[in-house]
Short mmCIF file of C-alpha atoms in Angstrom, two decimals:
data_model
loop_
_atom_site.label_atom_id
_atom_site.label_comp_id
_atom_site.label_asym_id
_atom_site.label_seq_id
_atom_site.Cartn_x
_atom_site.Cartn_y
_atom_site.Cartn_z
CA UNK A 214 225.74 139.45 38.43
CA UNK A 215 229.26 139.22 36.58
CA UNK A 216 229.84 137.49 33.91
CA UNK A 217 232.99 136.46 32.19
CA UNK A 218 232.99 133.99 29.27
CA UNK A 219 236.42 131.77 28.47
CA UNK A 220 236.97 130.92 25.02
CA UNK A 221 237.60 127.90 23.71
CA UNK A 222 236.31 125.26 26.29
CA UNK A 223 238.92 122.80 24.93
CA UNK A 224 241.37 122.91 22.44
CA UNK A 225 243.79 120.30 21.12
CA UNK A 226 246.97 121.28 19.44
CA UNK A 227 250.16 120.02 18.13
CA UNK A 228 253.45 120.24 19.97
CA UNK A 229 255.17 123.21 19.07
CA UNK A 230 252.16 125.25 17.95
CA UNK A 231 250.95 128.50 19.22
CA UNK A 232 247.62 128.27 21.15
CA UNK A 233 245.46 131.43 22.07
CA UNK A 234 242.74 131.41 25.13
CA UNK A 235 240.58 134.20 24.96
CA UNK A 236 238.72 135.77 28.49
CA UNK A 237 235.93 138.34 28.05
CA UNK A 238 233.85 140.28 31.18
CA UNK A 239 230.50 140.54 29.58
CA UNK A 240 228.71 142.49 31.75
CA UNK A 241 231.45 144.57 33.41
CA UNK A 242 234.57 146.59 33.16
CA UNK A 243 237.27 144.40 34.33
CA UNK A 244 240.32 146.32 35.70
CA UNK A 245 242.35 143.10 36.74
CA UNK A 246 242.28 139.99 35.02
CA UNK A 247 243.97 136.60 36.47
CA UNK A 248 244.99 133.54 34.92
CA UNK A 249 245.47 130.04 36.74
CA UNK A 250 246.34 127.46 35.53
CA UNK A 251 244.99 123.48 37.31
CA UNK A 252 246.60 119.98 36.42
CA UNK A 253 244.56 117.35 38.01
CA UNK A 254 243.61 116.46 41.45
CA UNK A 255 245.77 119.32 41.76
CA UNK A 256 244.52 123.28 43.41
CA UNK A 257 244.70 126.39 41.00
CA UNK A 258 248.00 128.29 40.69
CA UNK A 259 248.31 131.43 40.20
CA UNK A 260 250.09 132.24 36.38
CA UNK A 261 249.60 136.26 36.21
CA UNK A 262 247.96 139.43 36.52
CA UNK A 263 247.19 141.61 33.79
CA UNK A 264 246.04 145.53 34.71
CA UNK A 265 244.29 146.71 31.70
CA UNK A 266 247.12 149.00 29.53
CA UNK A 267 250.00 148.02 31.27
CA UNK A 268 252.32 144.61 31.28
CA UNK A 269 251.33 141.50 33.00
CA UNK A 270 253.24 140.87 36.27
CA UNK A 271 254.10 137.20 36.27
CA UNK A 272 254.22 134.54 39.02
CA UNK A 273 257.89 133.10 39.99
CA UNK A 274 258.65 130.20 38.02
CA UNK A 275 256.39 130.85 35.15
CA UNK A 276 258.25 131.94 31.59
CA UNK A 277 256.53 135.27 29.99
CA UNK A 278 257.98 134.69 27.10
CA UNK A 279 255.97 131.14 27.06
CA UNK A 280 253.24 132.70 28.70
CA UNK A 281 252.00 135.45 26.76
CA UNK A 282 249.24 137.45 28.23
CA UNK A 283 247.43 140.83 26.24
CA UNK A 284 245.03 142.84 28.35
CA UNK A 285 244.13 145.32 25.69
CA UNK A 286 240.64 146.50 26.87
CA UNK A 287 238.62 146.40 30.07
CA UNK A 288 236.51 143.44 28.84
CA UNK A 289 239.06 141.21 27.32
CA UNK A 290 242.06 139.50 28.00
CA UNK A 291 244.20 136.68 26.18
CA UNK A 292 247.01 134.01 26.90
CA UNK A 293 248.85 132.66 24.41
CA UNK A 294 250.82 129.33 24.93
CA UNK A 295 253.54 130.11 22.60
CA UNK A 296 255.85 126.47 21.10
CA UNK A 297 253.37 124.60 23.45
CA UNK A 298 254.34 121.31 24.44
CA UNK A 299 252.55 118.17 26.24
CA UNK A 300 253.67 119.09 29.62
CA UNK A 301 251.87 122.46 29.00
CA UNK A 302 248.59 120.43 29.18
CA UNK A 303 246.72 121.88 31.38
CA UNK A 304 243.34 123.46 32.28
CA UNK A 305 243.76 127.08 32.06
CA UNK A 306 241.26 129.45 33.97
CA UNK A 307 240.67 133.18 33.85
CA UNK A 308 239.32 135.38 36.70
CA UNK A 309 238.16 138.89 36.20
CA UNK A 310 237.56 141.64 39.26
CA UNK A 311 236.82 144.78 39.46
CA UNK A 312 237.55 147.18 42.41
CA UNK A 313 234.48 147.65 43.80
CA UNK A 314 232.55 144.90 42.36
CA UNK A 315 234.22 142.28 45.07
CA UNK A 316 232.03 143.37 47.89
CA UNK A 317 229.12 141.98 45.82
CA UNK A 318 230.52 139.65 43.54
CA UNK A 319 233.96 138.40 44.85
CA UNK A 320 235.92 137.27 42.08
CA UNK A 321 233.95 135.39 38.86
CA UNK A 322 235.85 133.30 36.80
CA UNK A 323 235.55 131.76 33.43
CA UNK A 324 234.32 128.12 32.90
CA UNK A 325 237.99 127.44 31.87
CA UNK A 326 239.81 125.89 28.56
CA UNK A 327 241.39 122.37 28.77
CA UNK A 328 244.79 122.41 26.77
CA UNK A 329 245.88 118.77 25.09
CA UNK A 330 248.86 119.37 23.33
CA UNK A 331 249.75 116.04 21.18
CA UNK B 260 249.91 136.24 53.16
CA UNK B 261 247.55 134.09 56.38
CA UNK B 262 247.03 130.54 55.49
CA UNK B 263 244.04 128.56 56.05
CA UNK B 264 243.72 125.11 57.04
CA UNK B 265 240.72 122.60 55.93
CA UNK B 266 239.99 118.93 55.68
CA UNK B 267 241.45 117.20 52.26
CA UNK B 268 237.32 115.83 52.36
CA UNK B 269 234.25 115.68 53.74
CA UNK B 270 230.95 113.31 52.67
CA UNK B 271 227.25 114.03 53.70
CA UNK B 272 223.89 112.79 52.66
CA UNK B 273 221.86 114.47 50.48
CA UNK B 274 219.28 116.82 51.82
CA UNK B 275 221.27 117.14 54.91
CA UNK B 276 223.45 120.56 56.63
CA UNK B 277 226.88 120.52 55.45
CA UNK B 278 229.18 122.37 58.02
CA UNK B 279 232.52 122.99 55.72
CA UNK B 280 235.44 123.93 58.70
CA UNK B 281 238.02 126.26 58.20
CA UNK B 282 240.86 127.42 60.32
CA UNK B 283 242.78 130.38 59.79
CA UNK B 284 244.78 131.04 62.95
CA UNK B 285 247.13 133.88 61.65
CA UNK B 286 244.21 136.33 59.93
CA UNK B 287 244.48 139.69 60.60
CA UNK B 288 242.15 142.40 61.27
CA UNK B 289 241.49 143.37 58.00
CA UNK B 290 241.27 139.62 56.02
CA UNK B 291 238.24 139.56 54.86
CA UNK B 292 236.86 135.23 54.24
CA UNK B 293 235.94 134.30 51.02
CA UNK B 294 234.68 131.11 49.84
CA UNK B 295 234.74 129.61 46.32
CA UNK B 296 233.56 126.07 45.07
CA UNK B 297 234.90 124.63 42.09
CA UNK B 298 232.44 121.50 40.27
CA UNK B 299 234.29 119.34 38.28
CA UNK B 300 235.60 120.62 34.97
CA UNK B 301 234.78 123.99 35.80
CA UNK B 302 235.98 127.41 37.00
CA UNK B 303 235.47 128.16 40.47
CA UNK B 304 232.59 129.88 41.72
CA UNK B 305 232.59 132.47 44.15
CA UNK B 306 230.27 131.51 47.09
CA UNK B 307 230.12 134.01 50.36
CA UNK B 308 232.66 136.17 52.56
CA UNK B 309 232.42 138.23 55.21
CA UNK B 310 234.85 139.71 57.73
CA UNK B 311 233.63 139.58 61.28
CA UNK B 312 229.68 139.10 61.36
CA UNK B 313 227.37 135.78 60.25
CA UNK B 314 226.18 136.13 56.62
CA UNK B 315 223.62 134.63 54.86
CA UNK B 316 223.28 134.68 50.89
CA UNK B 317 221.29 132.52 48.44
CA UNK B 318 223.88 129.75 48.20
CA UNK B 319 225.01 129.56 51.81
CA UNK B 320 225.49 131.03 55.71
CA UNK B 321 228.75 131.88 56.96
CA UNK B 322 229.91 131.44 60.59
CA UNK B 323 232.50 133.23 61.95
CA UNK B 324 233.90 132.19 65.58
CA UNK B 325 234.50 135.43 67.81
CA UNK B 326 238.29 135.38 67.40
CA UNK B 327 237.32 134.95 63.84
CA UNK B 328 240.49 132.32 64.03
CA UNK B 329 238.08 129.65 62.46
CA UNK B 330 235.14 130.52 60.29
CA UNK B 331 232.24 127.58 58.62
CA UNK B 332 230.44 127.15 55.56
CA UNK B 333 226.99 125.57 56.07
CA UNK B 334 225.33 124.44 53.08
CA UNK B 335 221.60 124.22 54.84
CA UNK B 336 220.30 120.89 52.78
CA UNK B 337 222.94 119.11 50.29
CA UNK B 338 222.01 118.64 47.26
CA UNK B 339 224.19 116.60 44.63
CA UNK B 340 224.40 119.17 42.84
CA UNK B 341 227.13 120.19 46.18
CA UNK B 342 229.49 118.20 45.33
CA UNK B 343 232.86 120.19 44.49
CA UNK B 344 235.57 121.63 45.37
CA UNK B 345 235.25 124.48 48.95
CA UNK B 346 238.41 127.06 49.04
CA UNK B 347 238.19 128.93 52.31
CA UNK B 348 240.72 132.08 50.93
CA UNK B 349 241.50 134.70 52.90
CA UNK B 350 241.28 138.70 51.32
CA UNK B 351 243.23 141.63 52.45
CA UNK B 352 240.22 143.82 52.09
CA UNK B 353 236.65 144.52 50.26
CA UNK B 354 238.15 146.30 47.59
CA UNK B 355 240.75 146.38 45.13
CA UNK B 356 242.42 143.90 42.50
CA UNK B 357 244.77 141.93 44.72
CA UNK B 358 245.39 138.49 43.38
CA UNK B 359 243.33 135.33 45.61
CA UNK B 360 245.70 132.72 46.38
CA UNK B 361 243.82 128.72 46.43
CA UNK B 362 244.71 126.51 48.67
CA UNK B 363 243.99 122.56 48.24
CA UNK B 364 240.24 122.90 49.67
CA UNK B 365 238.12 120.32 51.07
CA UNK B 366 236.55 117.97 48.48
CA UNK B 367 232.67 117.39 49.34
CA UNK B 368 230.85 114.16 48.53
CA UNK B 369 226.99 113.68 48.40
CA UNK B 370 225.38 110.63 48.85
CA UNK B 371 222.42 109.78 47.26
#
């Protein structure tokens, strides 16, 4: 199957620090990458996609320049929550695909990385 | 992009069939039905889709009226381990990187 690993699990920072979430497909070549972000009792919404090489295409309403997102290879992907503040806490949650690996697989996600920022 | 429509929740007993409803009155042609689960704390999980005909995997079957307006997720014997979170999304097609938008799902209680 795919496999994509989300790195860290949790992380608590400091308001106004810089905070960097790290999404790897480990057993695939992941064209697209996705990032969602969940508050609780609450449904995932859609942040961005990232195309490997190229600049992220961003959801309305969310800031890119708060937002960072780095899809340097085919197997990794980062977001940075750049100045992050306590209303940024949040559990963030990465989803790799591949083109033809959906009519198999669908869409496999990361185990996601709970952001407290104090 | 065609909405779907499910109950906030559901409860069943364990070792019992879990029929998980779904209503998606605007799909067209070409939507293919995927379902995801999401356990508590975790990323979602990608469960079983199809596009026109009953499938059957590992985790699950997949019903799919004839008008395919309405499709269900049957869980064939509940296990606690069930409990979580059911999207019912609908996909353009099998292929390609196009983003998968969540609805609020149907939350799924077992009882012991």
């Amino acid at each position: 199957g795919a496999v994509v690993s989300q790195h860290p699990s949790w992380v608590i920072c400091k308001s106004g620090t810089s905070v960097k979430i790290e999404c790897r497909s480990l057993d695939f070549q992941a064209t697209t990458m996705f990032w969602y972000r969940q508050f609780p009792k609450q449904s995932l919404m859609l942040m961005a996609t990232s195309n490997e090489g190229s600049k992220a295409t961003y959801e309305q309403g969310v800031e890119k320049d708060k937002f960072l997102i780095n899809h340097a290879s085919l197997t990794l992907s980062t977001l940075t929550v750049t100045s992050a503040h306590p209303e940024d806490s949040s559990f963030y949650i990465c989803s790799a695909v591949t083109g033809t690996a959906i009519r198999y697989y669908g869409y496999t996600f990361g185990s996601g990385t709970r952001l407290t920022v104090v | 992009d065609a909405k779907t429509t499910q109950p906030n929740s559901m409860e069943s007993n364990e070792e019992e069939p879990v029929h998980l409803p779904c209503n998606h009155s605007t799909i067209s042609g070409t939507d293919y039905i995927h379902w995801y689960r999401q356990l508590p704390s975790q990323g979602p999980e990608y469960v079983i889709h199809g596009l026109t005909s009953n499938v059957n995997n590992r985790m699950a079957s997949l019903a799919i009226a004839e008008d395919r307006k309405s499709s269900t997720l049957i869980l064939h014997r509940a296990t606690l381990r069930d409990a979580a979170v059911y999207y019912c999304i609908l996909r353009l097609s099998n292929f390609g990187n196009e983003k998968l938008t969540f609805g609020t799902g149907t939350r799924l209680t077992i009882i012991p």
